[in-house]
Short mmCIF file of C-alpha atoms and ligand atoms in Angstrom, two decimals:
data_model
loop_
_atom_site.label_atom_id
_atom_site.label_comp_id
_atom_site.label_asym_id
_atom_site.label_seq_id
_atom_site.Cartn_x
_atom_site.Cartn_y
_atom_site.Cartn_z
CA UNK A 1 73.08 157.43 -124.44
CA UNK A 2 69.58 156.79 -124.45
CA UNK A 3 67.78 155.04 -121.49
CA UNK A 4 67.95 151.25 -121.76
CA UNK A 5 64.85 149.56 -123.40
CA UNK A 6 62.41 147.89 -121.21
CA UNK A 7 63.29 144.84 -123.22
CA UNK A 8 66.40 144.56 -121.70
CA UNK A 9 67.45 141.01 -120.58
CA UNK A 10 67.02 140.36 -116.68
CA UNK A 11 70.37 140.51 -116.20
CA UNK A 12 71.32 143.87 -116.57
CA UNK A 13 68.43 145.74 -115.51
CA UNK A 14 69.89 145.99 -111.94
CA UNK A 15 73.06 146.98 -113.37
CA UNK A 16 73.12 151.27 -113.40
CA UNK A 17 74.53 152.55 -116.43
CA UNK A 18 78.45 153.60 -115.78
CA UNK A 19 78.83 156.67 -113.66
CA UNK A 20 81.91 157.53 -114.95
CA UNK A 21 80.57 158.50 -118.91
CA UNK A 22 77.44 159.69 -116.87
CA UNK A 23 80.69 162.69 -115.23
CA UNK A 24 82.44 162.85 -118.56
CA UNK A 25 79.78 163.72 -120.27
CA UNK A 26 78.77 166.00 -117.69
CA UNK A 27 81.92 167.80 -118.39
CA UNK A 28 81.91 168.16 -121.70
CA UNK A 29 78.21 169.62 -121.89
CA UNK A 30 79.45 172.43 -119.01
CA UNK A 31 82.79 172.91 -120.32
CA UNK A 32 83.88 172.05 -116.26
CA UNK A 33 87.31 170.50 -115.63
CA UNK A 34 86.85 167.20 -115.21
CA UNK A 35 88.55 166.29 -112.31
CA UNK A 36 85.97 162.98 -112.13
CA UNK A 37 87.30 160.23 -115.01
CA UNK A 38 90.45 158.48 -114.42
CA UNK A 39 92.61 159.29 -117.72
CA UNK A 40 95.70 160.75 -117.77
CA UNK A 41 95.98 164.48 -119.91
CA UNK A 42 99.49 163.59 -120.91
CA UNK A 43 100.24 160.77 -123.28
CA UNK A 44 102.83 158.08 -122.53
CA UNK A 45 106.36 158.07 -124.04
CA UNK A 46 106.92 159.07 -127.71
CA UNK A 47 108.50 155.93 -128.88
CA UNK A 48 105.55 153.61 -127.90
CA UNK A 49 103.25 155.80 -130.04
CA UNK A 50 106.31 155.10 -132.54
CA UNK A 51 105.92 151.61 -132.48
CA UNK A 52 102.32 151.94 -132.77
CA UNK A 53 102.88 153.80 -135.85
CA UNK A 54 105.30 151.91 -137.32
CA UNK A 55 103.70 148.08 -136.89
CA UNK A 56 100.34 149.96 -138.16
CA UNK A 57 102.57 150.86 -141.57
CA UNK A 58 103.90 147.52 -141.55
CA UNK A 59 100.68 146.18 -141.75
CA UNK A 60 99.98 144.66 -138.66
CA UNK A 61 96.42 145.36 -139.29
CA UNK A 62 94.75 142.40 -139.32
CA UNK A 63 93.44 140.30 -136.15
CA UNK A 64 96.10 139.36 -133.86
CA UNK A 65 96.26 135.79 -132.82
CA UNK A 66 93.13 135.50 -130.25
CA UNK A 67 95.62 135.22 -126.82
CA UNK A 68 97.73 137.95 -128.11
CA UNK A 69 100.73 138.50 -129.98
CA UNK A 70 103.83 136.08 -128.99
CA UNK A 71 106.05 139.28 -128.43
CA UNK A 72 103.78 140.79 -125.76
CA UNK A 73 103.10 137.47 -123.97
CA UNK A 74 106.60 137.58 -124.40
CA UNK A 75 107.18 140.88 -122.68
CA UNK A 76 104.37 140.30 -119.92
CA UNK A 77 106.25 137.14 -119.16
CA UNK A 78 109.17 138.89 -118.78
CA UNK A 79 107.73 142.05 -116.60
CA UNK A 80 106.28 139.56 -114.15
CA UNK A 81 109.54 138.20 -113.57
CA UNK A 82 111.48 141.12 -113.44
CA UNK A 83 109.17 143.20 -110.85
CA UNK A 84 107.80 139.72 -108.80
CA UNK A 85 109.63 137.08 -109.76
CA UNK A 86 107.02 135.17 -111.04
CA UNK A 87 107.94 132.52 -113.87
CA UNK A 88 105.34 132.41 -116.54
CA UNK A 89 105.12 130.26 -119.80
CA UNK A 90 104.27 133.16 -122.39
CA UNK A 91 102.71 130.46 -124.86
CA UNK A 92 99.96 129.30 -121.88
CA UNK A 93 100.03 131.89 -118.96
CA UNK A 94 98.79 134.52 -120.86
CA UNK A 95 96.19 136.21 -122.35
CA UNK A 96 96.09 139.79 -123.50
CA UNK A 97 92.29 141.62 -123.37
CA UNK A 98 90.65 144.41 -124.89
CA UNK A 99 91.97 146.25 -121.26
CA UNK A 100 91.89 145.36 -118.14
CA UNK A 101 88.19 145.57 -118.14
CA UNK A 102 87.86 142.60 -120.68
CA UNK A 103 90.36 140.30 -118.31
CA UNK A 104 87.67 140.96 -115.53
CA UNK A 105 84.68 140.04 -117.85
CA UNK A 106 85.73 137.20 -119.39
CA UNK A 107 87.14 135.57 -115.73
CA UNK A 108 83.64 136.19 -114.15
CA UNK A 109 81.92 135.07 -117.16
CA UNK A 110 84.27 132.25 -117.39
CA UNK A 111 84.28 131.05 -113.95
CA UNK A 112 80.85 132.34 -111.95
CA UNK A 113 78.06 130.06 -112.14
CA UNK A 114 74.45 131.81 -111.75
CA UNK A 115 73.93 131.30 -107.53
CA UNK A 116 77.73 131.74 -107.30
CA UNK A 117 79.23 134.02 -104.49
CA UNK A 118 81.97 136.11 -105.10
CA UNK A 119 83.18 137.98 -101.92
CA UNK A 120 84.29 141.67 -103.16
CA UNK A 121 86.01 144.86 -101.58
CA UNK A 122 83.15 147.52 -101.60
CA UNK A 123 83.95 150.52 -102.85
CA UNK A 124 84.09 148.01 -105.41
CA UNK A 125 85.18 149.20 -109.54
CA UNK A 126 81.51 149.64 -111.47
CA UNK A 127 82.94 146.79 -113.73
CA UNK A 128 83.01 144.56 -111.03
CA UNK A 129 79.24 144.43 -110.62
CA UNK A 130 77.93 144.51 -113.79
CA UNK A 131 80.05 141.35 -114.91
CA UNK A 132 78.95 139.61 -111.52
CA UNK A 133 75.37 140.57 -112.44
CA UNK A 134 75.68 139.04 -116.23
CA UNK A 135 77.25 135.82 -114.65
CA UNK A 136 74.30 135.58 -112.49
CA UNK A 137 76.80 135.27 -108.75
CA UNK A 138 75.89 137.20 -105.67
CA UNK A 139 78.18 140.12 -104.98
CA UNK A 140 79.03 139.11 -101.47
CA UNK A 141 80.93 142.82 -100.34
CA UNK A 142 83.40 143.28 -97.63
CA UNK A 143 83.71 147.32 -96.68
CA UNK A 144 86.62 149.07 -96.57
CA UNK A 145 86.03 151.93 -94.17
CA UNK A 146 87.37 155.78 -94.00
CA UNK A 147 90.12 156.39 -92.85
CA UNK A 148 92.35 153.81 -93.34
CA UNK A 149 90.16 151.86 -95.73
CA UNK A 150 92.02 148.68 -94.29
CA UNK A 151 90.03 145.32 -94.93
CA UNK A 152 88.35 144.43 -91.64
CA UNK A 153 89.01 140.90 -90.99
CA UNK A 154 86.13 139.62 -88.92
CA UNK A 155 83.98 141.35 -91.86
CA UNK A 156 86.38 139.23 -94.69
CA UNK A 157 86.12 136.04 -91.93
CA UNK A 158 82.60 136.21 -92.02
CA UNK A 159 82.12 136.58 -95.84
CA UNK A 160 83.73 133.85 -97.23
CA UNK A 161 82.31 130.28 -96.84
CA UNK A 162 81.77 127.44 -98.66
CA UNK A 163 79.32 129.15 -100.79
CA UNK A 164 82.21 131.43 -102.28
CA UNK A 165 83.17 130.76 -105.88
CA UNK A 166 85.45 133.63 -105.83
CA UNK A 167 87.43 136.70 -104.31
CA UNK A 168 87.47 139.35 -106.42
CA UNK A 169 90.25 141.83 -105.18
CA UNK A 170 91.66 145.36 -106.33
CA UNK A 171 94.93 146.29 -105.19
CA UNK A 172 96.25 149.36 -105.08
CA UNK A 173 92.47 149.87 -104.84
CA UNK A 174 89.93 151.80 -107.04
CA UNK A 175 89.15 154.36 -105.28
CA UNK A 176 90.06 154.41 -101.95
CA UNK A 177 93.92 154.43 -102.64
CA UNK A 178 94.32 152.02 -100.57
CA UNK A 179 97.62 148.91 -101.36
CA UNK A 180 96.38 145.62 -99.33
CA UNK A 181 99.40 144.91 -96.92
CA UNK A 182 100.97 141.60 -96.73
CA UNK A 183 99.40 140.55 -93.57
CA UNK A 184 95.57 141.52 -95.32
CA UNK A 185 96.56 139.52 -98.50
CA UNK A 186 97.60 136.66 -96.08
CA UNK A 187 94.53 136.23 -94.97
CA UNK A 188 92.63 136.55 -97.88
CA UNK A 189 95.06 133.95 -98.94
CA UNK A 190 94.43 131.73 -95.88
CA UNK A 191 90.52 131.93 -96.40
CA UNK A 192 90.99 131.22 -100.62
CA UNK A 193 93.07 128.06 -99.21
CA UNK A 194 90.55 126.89 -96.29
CA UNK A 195 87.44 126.89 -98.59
CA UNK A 196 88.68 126.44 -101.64
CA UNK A 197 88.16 129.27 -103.38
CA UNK A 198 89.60 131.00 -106.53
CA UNK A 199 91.35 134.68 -106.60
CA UNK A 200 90.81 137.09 -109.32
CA UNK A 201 92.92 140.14 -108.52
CA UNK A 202 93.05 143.57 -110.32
CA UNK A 203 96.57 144.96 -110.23
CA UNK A 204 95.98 147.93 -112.98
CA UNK A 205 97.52 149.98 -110.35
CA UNK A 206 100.84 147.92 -109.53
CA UNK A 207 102.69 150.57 -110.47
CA UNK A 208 101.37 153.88 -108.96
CA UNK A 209 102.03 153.92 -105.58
CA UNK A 210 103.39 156.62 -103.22
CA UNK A 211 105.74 156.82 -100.55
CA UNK A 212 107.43 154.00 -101.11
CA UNK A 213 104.11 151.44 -100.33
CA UNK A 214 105.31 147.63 -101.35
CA UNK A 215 102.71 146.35 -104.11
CA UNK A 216 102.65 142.34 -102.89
CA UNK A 217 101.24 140.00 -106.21
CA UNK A 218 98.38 137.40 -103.78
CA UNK A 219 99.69 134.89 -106.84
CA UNK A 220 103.18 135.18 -105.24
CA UNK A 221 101.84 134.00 -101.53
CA UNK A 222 101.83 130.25 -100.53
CA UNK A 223 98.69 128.31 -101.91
CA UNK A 224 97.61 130.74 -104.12
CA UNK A 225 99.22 130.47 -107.55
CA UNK A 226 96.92 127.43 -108.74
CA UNK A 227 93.97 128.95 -107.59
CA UNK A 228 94.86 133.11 -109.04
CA UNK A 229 93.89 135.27 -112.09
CA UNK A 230 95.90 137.91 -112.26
CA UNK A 231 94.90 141.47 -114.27
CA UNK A 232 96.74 144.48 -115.41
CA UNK A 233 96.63 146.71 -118.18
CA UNK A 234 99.03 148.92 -120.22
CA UNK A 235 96.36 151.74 -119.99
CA UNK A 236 97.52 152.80 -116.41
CA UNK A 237 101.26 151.92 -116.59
CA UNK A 238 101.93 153.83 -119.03
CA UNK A 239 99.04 156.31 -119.78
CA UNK A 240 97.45 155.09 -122.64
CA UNK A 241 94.07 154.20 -121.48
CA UNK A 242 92.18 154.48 -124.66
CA UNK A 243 94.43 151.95 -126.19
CA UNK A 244 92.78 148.98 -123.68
CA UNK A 245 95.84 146.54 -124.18
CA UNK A 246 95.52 144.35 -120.80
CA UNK A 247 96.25 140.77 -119.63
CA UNK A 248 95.12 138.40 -117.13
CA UNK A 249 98.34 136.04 -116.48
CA UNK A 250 98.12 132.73 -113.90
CA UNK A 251 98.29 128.93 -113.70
CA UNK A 252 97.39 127.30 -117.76
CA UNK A 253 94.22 126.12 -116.61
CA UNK A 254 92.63 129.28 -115.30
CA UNK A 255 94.12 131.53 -118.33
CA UNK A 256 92.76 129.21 -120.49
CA UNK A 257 89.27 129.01 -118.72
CA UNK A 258 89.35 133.04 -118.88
CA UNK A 259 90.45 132.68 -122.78
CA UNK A 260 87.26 130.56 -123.21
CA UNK A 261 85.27 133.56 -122.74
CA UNK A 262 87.29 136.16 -124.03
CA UNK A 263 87.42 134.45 -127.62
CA UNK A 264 83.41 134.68 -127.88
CA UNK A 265 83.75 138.56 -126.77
CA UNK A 266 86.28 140.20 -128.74
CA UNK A 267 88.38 136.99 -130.17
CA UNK A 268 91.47 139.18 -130.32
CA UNK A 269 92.34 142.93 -129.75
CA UNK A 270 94.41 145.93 -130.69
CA UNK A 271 96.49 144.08 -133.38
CA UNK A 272 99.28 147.11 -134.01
CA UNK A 273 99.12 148.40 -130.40
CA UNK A 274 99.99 145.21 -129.27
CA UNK A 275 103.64 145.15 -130.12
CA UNK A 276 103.90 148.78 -129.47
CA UNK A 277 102.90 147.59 -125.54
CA UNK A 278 105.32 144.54 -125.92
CA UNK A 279 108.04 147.52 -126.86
CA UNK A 280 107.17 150.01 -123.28
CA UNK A 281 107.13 146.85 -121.45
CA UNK A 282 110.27 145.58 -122.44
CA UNK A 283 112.24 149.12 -122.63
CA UNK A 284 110.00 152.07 -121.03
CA UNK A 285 110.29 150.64 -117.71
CA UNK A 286 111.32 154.07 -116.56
CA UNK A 287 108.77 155.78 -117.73
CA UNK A 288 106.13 154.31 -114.75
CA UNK A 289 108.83 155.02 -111.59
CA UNK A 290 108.46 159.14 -113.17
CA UNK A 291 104.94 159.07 -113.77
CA UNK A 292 104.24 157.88 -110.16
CA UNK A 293 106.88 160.23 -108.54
CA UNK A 294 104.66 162.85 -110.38
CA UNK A 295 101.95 161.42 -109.67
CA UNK A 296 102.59 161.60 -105.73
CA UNK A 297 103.62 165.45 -106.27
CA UNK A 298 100.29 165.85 -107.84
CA UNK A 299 98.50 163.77 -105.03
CA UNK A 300 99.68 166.28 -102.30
CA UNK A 301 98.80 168.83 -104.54
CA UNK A 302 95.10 168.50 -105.02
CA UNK A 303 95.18 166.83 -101.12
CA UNK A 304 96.46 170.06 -100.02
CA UNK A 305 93.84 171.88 -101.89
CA UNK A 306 91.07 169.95 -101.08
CA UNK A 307 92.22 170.05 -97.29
CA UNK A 308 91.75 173.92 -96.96
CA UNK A 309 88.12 173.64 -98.23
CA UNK A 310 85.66 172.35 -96.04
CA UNK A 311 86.13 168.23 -96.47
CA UNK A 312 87.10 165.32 -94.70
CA UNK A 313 90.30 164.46 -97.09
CA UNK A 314 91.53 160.69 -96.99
CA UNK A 315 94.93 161.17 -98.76
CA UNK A 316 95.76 157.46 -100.88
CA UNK A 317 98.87 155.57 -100.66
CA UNK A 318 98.43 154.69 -104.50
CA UNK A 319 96.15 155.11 -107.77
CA UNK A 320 95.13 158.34 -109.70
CA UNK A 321 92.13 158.94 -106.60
CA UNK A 322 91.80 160.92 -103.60
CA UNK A 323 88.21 160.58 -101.80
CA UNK A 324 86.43 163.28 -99.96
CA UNK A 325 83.42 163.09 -97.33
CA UNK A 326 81.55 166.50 -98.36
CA UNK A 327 78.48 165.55 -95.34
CA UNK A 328 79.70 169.17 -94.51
CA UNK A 329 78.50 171.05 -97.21
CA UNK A 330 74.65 169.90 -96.40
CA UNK A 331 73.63 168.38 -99.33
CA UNK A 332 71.61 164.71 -99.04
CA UNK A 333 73.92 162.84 -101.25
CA UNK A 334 77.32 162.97 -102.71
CA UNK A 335 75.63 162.75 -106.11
CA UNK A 336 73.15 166.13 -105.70
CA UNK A 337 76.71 167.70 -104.52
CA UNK A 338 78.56 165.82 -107.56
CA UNK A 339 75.58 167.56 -110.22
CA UNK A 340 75.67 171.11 -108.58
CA UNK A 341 79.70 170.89 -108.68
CA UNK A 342 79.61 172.28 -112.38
CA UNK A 343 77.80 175.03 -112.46
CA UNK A 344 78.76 176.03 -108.43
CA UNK A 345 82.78 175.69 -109.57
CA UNK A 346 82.99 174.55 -113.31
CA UNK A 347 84.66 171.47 -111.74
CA UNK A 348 83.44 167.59 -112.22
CA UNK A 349 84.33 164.83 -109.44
CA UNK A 350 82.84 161.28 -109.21
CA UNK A 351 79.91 160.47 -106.55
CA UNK A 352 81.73 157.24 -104.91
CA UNK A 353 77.83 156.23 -103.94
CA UNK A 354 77.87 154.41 -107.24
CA UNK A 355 80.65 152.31 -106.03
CA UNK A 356 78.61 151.07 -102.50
CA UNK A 357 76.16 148.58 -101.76
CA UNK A 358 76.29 150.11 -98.55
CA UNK A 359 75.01 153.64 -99.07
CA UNK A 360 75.55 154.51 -95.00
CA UNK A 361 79.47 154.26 -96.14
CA UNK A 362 79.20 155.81 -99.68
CA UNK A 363 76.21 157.88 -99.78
CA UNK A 364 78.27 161.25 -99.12
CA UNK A 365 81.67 160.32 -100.55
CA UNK A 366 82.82 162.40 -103.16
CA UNK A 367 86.39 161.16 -105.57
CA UNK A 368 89.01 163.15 -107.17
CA UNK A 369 91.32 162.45 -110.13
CA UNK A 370 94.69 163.81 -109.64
CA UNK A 371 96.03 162.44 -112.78
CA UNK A 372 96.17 165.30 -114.94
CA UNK A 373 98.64 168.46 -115.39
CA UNK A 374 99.65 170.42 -112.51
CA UNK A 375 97.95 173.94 -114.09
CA UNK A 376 94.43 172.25 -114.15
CA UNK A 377 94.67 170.31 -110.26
CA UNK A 378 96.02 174.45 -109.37
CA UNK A 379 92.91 176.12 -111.41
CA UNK A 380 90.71 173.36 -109.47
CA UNK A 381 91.53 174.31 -106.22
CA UNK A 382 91.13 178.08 -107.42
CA UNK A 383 87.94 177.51 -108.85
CA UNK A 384 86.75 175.54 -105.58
CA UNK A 385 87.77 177.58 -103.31
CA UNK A 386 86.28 180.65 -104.69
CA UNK A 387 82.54 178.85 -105.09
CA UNK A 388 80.35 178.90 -102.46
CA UNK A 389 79.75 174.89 -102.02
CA UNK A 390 77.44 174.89 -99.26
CA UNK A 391 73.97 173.45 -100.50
N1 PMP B 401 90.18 148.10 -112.91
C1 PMP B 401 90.30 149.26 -112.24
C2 PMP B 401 90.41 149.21 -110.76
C3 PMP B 401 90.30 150.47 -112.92
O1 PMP B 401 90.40 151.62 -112.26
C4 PMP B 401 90.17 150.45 -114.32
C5 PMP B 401 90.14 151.75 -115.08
N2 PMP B 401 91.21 151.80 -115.87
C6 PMP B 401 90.07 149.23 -114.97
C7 PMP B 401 90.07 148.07 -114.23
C8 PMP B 401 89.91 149.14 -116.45
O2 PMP B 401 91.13 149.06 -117.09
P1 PMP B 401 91.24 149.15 -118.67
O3 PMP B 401 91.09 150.58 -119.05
O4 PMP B 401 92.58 148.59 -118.98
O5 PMP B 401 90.14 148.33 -119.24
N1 LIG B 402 89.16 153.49 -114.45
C1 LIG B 402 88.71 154.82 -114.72
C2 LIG B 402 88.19 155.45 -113.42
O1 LIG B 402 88.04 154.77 -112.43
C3 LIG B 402 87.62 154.92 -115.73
C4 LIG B 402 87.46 153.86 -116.73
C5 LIG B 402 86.11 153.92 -117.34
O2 LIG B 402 85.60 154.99 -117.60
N2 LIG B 402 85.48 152.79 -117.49
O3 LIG B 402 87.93 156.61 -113.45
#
């Protein structure tokens, strides 16, 4: 893409262009294995792509009712009760996107006043602050620090007040790796309750975690349902991200508030896919316990390898990510280390810098994708431990 026009409205010229086609395309020019982009290079299961196939020959080609087709609202319904038992009216709690990434636009858009707050976790998803940005809210960010990457709790105390509109949380976490424990969600619970604030949580990740980490829905603690968006997407679960199927799910008032938007961005999405989602929902459910078991094999894998070159390695308890400090290698910033990375070992990663307000945290953190076939994480390593990565 071309550089944005000087004409461009107010509210997005503070808003960088996305980092992650910035890698991709990065990639693709050097013909270096993109270990940066988080997209799986397996498809999911055979029969969804079946029952993609066969509602597109039916001729389910036309738009799809704007909140979705009845069988997936259906079949969300139904997945939120079988994993959390969480009771949802498919007809009025909820709404299926253009991805998870349209759930998040349309609730900031819909709910995020210009002057707003929203409190955020920083690293916080690109997404995140380009839709707060267009809304016209301040990002209000709460760090999550290497190691552990827990939330610090006299940092969360301190950030939300009565100026907060929102909290705008990722768990399992994008892309530190980190799941928010019961006792953090609590208390981002008991702050939503004490001032009155509204949750909008991204749970894209709900289903890849590792060593047997509990994912905890904040909708599901006390207090919080009435005041809760909830977003996922089929993209993650079950590895077909460029079909951007999602849903944002909650009380009737808020899915209708984040409908409001989402009918003036797309009106409706993905008309055949969307019964071939409602299908892997409702019988694939297998599929996601493999892929993460495989995914945690392939976690230690490129952990392992990263480990025996010269990096601080902070191995995640869920997500496709594992983040690296490379301060070691003596270059100024993550990025400079992120743009010699091709032509030094004909691998891409992602400069996590883009994901900080706070560049004394992010400047020099570097993140992998671990989401793709064993024989390209192994030819990774190979090919990074036989550059010389030292600025
Ligand atoms: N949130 C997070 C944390 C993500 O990592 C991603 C990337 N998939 C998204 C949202 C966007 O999801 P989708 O592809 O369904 O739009
Ligand atoms: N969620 C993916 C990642 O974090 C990328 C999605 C996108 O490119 N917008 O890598």
């Amino acid at each position: 893409m071309a550089t944005p026009s000087p004409r461009t409205a107010r509210r997005l010229q503070n808003v960088p262009p996305t980092i992650f086609a910035e890698m991709s395309a990065l990639a693709v020019r050097t013909g270096a294995l993109n270990l940066g982009q988080g997209f799986p290079d397996v498809d999911g299961p055979p029969a969804v792509v079946e029952a993609a196939v066969e509602a597109l020959r039916a001729g389910r080609n036309q738009y799809a009712p704007g909140p979705g087709v009845p069988e997936l609202r259906a079949a969300v319904a139904a997945h939120q009760a079988r994993h959390y038992g969480i009771d949802l009216d498919p007809d009025t709690q909820v709404v299926v996107t253009a991805g998870a990434t349209e759930a998040i636009a349309a609730a900031l858009l819909a709910l995020v006043d210009p002057g707003d707050e929203v409190v955020v976790l920083e690293p916080f998803y690109d997404s995140y602050v380009a839709c707060i940005e267009m809304a016209g809210g301040v990002r209000r960010p709460v760090t999550l620090r290497a190691p552990g990457f827990r939330i610090d709790l006299d940092e969360l105390r301190a950030a939300v007040t009565d100026r907060t509109k929102l909290i705008l949380l990722n768990s399992p976490h994008n892309p530190t790796g980190a799941v928010l424990t019961r006792d953090e969600l609590t208390e981002v619970a008991r702050l939503a309750v004490e001032h009155d604030t509204l949750v909008v949580t991204d749970e894209v990740y709900e289903h890849l975690r590792y060593d047997g980490r509990e994912h905890v829905p904040i909708c599901t603690l006390p207090g919080m349902w009435d005041r809760t968006v909830s977003i996922s997407s089929a993209g993650k679960t079950f590895s077909f991200t460029g079909w951007k199927v999602g849903w944002a799910t909650g009380p009737a008032d808020l899915v209708a508030t984040v409908y409001s938007a989402k009918q003036w961005l797309t009106f409706s999405n993905a008309a055949p896919l969307q019964p071939a989602i409602a299908h892997a929902l409702d019988q694939e459910a297998g599929f996601y316990d493999l892929l993460a078991k495989d995914l945690q094999a392939k976690r230690d894998l490129l952990c392992d390898g990263l480990s025996r070159l010269d990096l601080d390695v902070f191995v995640p308890e869920a997500t496709y990510f594992v983040s690296t400090d490379v301060r070691r290698y003596g270059y100024p910033d993550a990025k400079a280390f992120c743009l010699a990375l091709p032509e030094r070992a004909g691998v891409v990663a992602i400069p996590s810098q883009a994901f900080y307000d706070d560049q004394d945290e992010g400047r020099h953190m570097v993140r992998w994708a671990f989401c793709k076939e064993a024989a390209v994480i192994e030819e990774g390593i190979r090919r990074l431990t036989s550059a010389d990565l030292h600025a």
